Short mmCIF file of C-alpha atoms and ligand atoms in Angstrom, two decimals:
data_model
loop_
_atom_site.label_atom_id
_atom_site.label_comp_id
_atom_site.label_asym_id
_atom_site.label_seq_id
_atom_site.Cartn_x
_atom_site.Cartn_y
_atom_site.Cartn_z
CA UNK A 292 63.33 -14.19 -9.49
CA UNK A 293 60.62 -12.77 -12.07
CA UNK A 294 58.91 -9.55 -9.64
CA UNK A 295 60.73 -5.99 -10.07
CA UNK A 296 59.54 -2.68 -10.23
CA UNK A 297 58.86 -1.34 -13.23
CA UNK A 298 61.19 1.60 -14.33
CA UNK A 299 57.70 2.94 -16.25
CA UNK A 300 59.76 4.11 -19.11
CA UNK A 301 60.19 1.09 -21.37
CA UNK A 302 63.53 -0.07 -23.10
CA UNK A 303 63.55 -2.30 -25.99
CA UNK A 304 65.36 -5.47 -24.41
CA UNK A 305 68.67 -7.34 -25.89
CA UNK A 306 70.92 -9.98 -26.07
CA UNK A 307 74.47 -11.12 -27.37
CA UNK A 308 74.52 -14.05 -29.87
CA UNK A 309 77.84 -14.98 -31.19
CA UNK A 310 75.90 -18.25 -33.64
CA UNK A 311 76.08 -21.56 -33.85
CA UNK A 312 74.10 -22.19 -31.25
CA UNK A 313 70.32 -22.72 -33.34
CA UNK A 314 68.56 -24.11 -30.40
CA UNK A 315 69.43 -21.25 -28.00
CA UNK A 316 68.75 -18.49 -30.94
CA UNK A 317 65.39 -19.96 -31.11
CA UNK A 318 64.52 -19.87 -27.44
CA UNK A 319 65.73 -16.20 -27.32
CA UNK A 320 64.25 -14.66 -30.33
CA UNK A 321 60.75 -14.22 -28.89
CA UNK A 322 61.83 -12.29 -25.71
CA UNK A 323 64.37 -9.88 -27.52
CA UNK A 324 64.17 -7.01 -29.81
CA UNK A 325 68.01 -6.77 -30.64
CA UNK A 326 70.58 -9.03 -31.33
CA UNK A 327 73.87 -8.04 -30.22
CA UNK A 328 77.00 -9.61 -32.74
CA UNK A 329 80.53 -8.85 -32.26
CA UNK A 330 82.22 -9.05 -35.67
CA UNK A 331 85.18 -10.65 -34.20
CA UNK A 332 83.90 -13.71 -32.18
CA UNK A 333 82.00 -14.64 -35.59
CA UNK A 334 85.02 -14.74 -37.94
CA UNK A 335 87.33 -17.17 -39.08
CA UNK A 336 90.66 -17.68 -40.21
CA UNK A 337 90.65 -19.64 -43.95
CA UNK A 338 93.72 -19.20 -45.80
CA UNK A 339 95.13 -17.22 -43.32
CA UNK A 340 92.38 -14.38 -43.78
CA UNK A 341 90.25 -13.43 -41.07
CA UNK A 342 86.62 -13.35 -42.51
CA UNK A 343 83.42 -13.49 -40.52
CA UNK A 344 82.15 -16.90 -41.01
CA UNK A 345 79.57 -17.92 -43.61
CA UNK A 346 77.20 -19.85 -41.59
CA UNK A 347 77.12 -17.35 -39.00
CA UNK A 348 76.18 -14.69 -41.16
CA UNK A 349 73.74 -16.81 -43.00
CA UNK A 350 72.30 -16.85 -38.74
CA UNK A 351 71.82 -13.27 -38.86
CA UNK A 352 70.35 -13.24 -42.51
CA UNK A 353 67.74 -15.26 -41.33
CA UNK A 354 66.52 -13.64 -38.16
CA UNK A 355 66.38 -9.98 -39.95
CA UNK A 356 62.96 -9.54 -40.36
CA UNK A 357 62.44 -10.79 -36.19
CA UNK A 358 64.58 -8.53 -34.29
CA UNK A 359 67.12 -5.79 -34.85
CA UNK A 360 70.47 -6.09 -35.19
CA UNK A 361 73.20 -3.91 -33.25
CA UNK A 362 77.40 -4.15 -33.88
CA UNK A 363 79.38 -4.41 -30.64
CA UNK A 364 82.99 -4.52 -31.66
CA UNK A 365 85.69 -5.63 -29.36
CA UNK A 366 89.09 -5.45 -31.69
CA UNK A 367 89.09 -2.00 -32.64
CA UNK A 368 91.15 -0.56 -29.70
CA UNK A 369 89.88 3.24 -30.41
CA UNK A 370 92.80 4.34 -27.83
CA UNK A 371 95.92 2.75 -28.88
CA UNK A 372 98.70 5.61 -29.39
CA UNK A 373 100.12 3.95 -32.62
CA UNK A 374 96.58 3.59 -33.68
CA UNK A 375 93.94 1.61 -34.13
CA UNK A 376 93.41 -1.87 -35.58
CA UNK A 377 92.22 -1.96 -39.48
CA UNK A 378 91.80 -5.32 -39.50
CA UNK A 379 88.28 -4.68 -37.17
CA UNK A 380 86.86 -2.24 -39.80
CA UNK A 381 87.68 -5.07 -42.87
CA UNK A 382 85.12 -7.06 -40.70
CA UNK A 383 82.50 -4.86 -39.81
CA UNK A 384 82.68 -3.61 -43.73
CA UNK A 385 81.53 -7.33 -44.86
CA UNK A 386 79.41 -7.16 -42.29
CA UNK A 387 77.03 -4.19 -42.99
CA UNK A 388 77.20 -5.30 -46.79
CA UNK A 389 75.10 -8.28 -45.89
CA UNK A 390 72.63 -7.32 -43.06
CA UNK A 391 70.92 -4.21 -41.71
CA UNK A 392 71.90 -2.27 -38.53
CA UNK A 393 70.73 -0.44 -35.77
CA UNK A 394 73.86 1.16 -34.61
CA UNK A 395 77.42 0.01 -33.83
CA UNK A 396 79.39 0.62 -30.93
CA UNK A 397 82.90 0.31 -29.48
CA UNK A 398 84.71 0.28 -25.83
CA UNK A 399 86.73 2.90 -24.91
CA UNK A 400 89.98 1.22 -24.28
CA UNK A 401 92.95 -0.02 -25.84
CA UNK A 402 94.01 -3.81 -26.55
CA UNK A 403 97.48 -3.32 -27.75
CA UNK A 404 100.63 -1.13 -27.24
CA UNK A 405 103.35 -0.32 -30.15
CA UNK A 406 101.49 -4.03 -31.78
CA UNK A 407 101.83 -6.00 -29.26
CA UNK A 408 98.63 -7.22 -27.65
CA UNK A 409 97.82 -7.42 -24.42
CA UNK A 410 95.59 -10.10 -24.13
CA UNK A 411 93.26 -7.97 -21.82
CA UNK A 412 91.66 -4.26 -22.27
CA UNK A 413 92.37 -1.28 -20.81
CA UNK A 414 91.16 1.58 -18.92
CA UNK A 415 92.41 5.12 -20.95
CA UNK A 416 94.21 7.64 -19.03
CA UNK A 417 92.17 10.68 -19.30
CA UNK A 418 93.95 13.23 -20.02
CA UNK A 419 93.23 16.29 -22.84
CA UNK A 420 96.06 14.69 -25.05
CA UNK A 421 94.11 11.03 -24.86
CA UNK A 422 90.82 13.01 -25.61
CA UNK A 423 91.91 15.16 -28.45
CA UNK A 424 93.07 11.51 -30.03
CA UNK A 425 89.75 9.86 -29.17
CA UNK A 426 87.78 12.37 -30.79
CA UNK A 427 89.38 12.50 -33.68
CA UNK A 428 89.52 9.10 -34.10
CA UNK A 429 85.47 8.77 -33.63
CA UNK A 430 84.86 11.86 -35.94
CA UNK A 431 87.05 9.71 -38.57
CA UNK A 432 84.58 6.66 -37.80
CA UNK A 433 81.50 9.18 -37.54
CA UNK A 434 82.21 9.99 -41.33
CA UNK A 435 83.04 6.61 -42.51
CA UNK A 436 79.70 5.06 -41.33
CA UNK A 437 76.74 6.16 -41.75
CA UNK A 438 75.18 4.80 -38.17
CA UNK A 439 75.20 6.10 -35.13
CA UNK A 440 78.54 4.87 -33.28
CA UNK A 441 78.64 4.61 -29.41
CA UNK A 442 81.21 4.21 -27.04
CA UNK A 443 81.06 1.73 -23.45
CA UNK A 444 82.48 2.45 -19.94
CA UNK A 445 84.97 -0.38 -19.54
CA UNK A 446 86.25 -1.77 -16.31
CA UNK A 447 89.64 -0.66 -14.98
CA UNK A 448 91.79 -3.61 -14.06
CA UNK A 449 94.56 -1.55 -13.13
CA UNK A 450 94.84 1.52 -10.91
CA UNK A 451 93.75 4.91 -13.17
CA UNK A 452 96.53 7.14 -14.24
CA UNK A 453 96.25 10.35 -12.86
CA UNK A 454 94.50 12.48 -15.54
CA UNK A 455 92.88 15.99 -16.58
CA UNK A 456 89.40 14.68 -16.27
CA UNK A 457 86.89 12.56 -13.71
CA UNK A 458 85.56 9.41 -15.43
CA UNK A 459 82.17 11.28 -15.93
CA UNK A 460 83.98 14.79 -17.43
CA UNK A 461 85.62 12.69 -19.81
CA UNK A 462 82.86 10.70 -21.07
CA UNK A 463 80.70 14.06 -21.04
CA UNK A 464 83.77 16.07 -22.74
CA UNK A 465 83.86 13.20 -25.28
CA UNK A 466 79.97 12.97 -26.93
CA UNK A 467 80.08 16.71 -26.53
CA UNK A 468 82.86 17.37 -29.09
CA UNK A 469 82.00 14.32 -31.20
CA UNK A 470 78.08 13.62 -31.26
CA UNK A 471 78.89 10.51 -30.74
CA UNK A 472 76.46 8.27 -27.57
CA UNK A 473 77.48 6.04 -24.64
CA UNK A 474 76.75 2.54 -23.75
CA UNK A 475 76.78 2.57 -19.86
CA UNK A 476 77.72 -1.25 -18.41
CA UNK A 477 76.14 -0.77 -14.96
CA UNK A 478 78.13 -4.37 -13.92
CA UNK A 479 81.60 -2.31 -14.95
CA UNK A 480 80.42 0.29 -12.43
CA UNK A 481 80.03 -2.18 -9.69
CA UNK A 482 83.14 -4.05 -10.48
CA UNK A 483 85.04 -0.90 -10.33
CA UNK A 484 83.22 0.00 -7.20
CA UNK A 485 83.58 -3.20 -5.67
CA UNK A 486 87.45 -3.20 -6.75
CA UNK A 487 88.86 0.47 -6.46
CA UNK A 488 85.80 2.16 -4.35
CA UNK A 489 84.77 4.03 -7.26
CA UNK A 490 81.73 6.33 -6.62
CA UNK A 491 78.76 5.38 -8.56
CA UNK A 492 76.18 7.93 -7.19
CA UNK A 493 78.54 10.44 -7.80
CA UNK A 494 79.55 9.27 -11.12
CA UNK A 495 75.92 9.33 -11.96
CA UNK A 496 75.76 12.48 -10.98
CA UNK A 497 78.03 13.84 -13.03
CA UNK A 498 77.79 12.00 -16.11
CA UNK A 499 74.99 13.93 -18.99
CA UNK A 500 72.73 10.58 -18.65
CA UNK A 501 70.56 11.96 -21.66
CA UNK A 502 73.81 10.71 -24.31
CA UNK A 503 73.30 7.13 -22.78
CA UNK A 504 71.68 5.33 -25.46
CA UNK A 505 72.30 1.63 -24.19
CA UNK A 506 72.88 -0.44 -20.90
CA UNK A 507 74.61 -3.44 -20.08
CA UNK A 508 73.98 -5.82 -17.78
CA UNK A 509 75.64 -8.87 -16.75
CA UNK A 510 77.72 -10.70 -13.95
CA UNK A 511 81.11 -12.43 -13.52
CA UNK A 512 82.42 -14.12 -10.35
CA UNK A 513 85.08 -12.88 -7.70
CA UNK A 514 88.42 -14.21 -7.49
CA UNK A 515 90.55 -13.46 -4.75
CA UNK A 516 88.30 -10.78 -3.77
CA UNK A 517 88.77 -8.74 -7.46
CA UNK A 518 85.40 -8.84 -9.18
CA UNK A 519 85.90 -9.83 -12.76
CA UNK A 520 83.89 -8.65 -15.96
CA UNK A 521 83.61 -12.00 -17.13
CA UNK A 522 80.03 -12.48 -18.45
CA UNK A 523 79.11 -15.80 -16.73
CA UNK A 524 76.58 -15.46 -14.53
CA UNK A 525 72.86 -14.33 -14.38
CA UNK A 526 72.65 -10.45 -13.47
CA UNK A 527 72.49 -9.38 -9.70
CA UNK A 528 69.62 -7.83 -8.44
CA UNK A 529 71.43 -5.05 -7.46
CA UNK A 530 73.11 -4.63 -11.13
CA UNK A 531 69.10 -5.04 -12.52
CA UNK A 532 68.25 -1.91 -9.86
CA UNK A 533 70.77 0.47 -10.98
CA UNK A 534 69.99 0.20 -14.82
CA UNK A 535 66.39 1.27 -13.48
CA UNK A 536 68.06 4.07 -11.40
CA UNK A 537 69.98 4.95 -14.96
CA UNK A 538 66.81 4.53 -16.98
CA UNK A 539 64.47 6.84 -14.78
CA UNK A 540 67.32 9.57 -14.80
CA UNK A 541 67.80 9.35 -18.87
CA UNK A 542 64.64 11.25 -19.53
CA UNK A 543 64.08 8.55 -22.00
CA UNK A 544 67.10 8.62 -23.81
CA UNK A 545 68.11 5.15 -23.36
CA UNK A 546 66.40 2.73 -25.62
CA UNK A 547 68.13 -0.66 -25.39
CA UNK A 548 69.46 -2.57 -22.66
CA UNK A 549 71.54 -5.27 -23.55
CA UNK A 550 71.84 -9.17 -21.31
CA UNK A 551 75.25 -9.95 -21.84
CA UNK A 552 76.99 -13.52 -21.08
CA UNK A 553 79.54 -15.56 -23.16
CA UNK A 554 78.79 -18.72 -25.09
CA UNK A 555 81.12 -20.63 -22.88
CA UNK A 556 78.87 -20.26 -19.88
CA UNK A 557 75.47 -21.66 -21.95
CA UNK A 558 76.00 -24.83 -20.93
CA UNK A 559 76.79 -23.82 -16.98
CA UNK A 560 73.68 -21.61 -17.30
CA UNK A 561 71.29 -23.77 -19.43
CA UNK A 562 69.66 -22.30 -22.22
CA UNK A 563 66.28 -22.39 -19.89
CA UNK A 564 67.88 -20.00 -17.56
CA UNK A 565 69.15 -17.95 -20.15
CA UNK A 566 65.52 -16.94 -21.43
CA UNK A 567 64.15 -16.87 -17.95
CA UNK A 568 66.51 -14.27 -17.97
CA UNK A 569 65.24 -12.08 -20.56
CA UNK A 570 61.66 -12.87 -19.73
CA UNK A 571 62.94 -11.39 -15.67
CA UNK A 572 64.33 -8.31 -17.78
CA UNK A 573 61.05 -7.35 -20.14
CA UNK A 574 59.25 -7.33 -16.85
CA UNK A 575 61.74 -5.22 -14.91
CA UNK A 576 62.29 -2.69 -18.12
CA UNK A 577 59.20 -3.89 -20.32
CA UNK A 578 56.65 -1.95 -21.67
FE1 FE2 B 607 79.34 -4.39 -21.79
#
């Protein structure tokens, strides 16, 4: 489906691209303005050393000058108690030595406990302890880099531990004492809506929508009535009318919105559908 409204305030359009995949780089570049890499799905293990992988990089070398890059990190796990994991910032250091970026972002979660992984992320409880932690921890990032960092609203598998803060407070309390920006994922607001009956309206609300910087969309499938975050599908309608809702209330704050889906669905999608689906998106949020 191509006709939307228009949200009148344009936002620069991207999409993930993990590489290796020339065929459906080249039928995205000309609809996007940012790239989207995770430093973790393009690394390697050689000699038992993760390192992002050469040809991948060589990718992003190549497409520079055509469209801005942006870092979306999935390893770090900014909320673990014991801490966080160095091994992400080893990879996003080789990484900004060789190309240019935009900004780089995190979720704000936690993959392991005590080192042990748990093959999933989580939700943090938010609580003023959890805060003061997260904070400090971005600060610490904040001074090491000298981008902008941003944060994204994950979805919360599991039922929330009863906290100091609504989800909104705690995202507000946390770019207030750090600076630091928010990616909202509009599809993690639905799936916790559609799973736990979490209030989006009044989430939106709440939330200071001018410290959104970036959206994501995207769309998983339903199993046993629990609506999963697994990018696979082409984005709702629904999902496509909220980031306008979100856009029109940002006062022009956010500038990119990001079409997220996993290489393992390209061939279920088709690479056609894929750009179809950017080209539906520039109309819906283009200038
Ligand atoms: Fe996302």
């Amino acid at each position: 489906m191509l006709a939307q409204a228009n949200t009148t305030i344009p936002v620069a359009i991207g999409t993930t691209y993990e590489g290796r995949d020339p065929k459906l780089l080249e039928r995205m570049l000309p609809l996007v303005d940012y790239i989207e890499v995770t430093p973790e799905t393009i690394a390697e293990v050689h000699d038992h050393k993760l390192a992002l992988s050469h040809d991948v990089m060589t990718e992003l070398k190549n497409i520079e000058k055509e469209t801005q890059i942006v870092v979306h990190g999935v390893g770090l796990s900014i909320g673990s108690h014991e801490g966080w994991s160095s091994n992400y910032f080893q990879l996003l250091d080789a990484l900004l030595e060789q190309i240019d970026v935009a900004w780089h972002s995190e979720h704000l979660g936690y993959t392991k406990v005590d080192g042990q992984h748990l093959g999933i992320m989580l939700a943090l409880p938010k609580t003023d302890q959890v805060l003061d932690m997260v904070c400090e921890r971005v600060i610490k990032i904040q001074e090491r880099y000298p981008l902008p960092f941003l944060l994204e609203n994950i979805v919360h598998v599991i039922p929330d531990f009863p906290g100091d803060y609504s989800e909104a407070g705690f995202l507000n309390a946390l770019v207030n004492r750090t600076g630091c920006r928010l990616i909202l994922d509009v599809y993690n607001l639905q799936c916790d809506e559609h799973n736990h009956g979490f209030d989006i309206s009044g989430f939106l609300n709440e939330i200071e929508l001018t410290k959104v910087r970036e959206l994501h969309v995207a769309c998983g499938v339903e199993h046993n009535g629990f609506l999963l975050d697994v990018h696979s599908k082409l984005t709702r309608s629904s999902t496509i009318r909220l980031a306008q809702n979100v856009v029109r209330r940002s006062e022009g704050s956010v500038e990119l919105l990001v079409y997220e889906f996993m290489p393992e669905a390209v061939p279920g999608l088709g690479r056609n559908a894929i750009a179809q689906e950017l080209r539906r998106l520039r109309l819906a949020f283009g200038d």
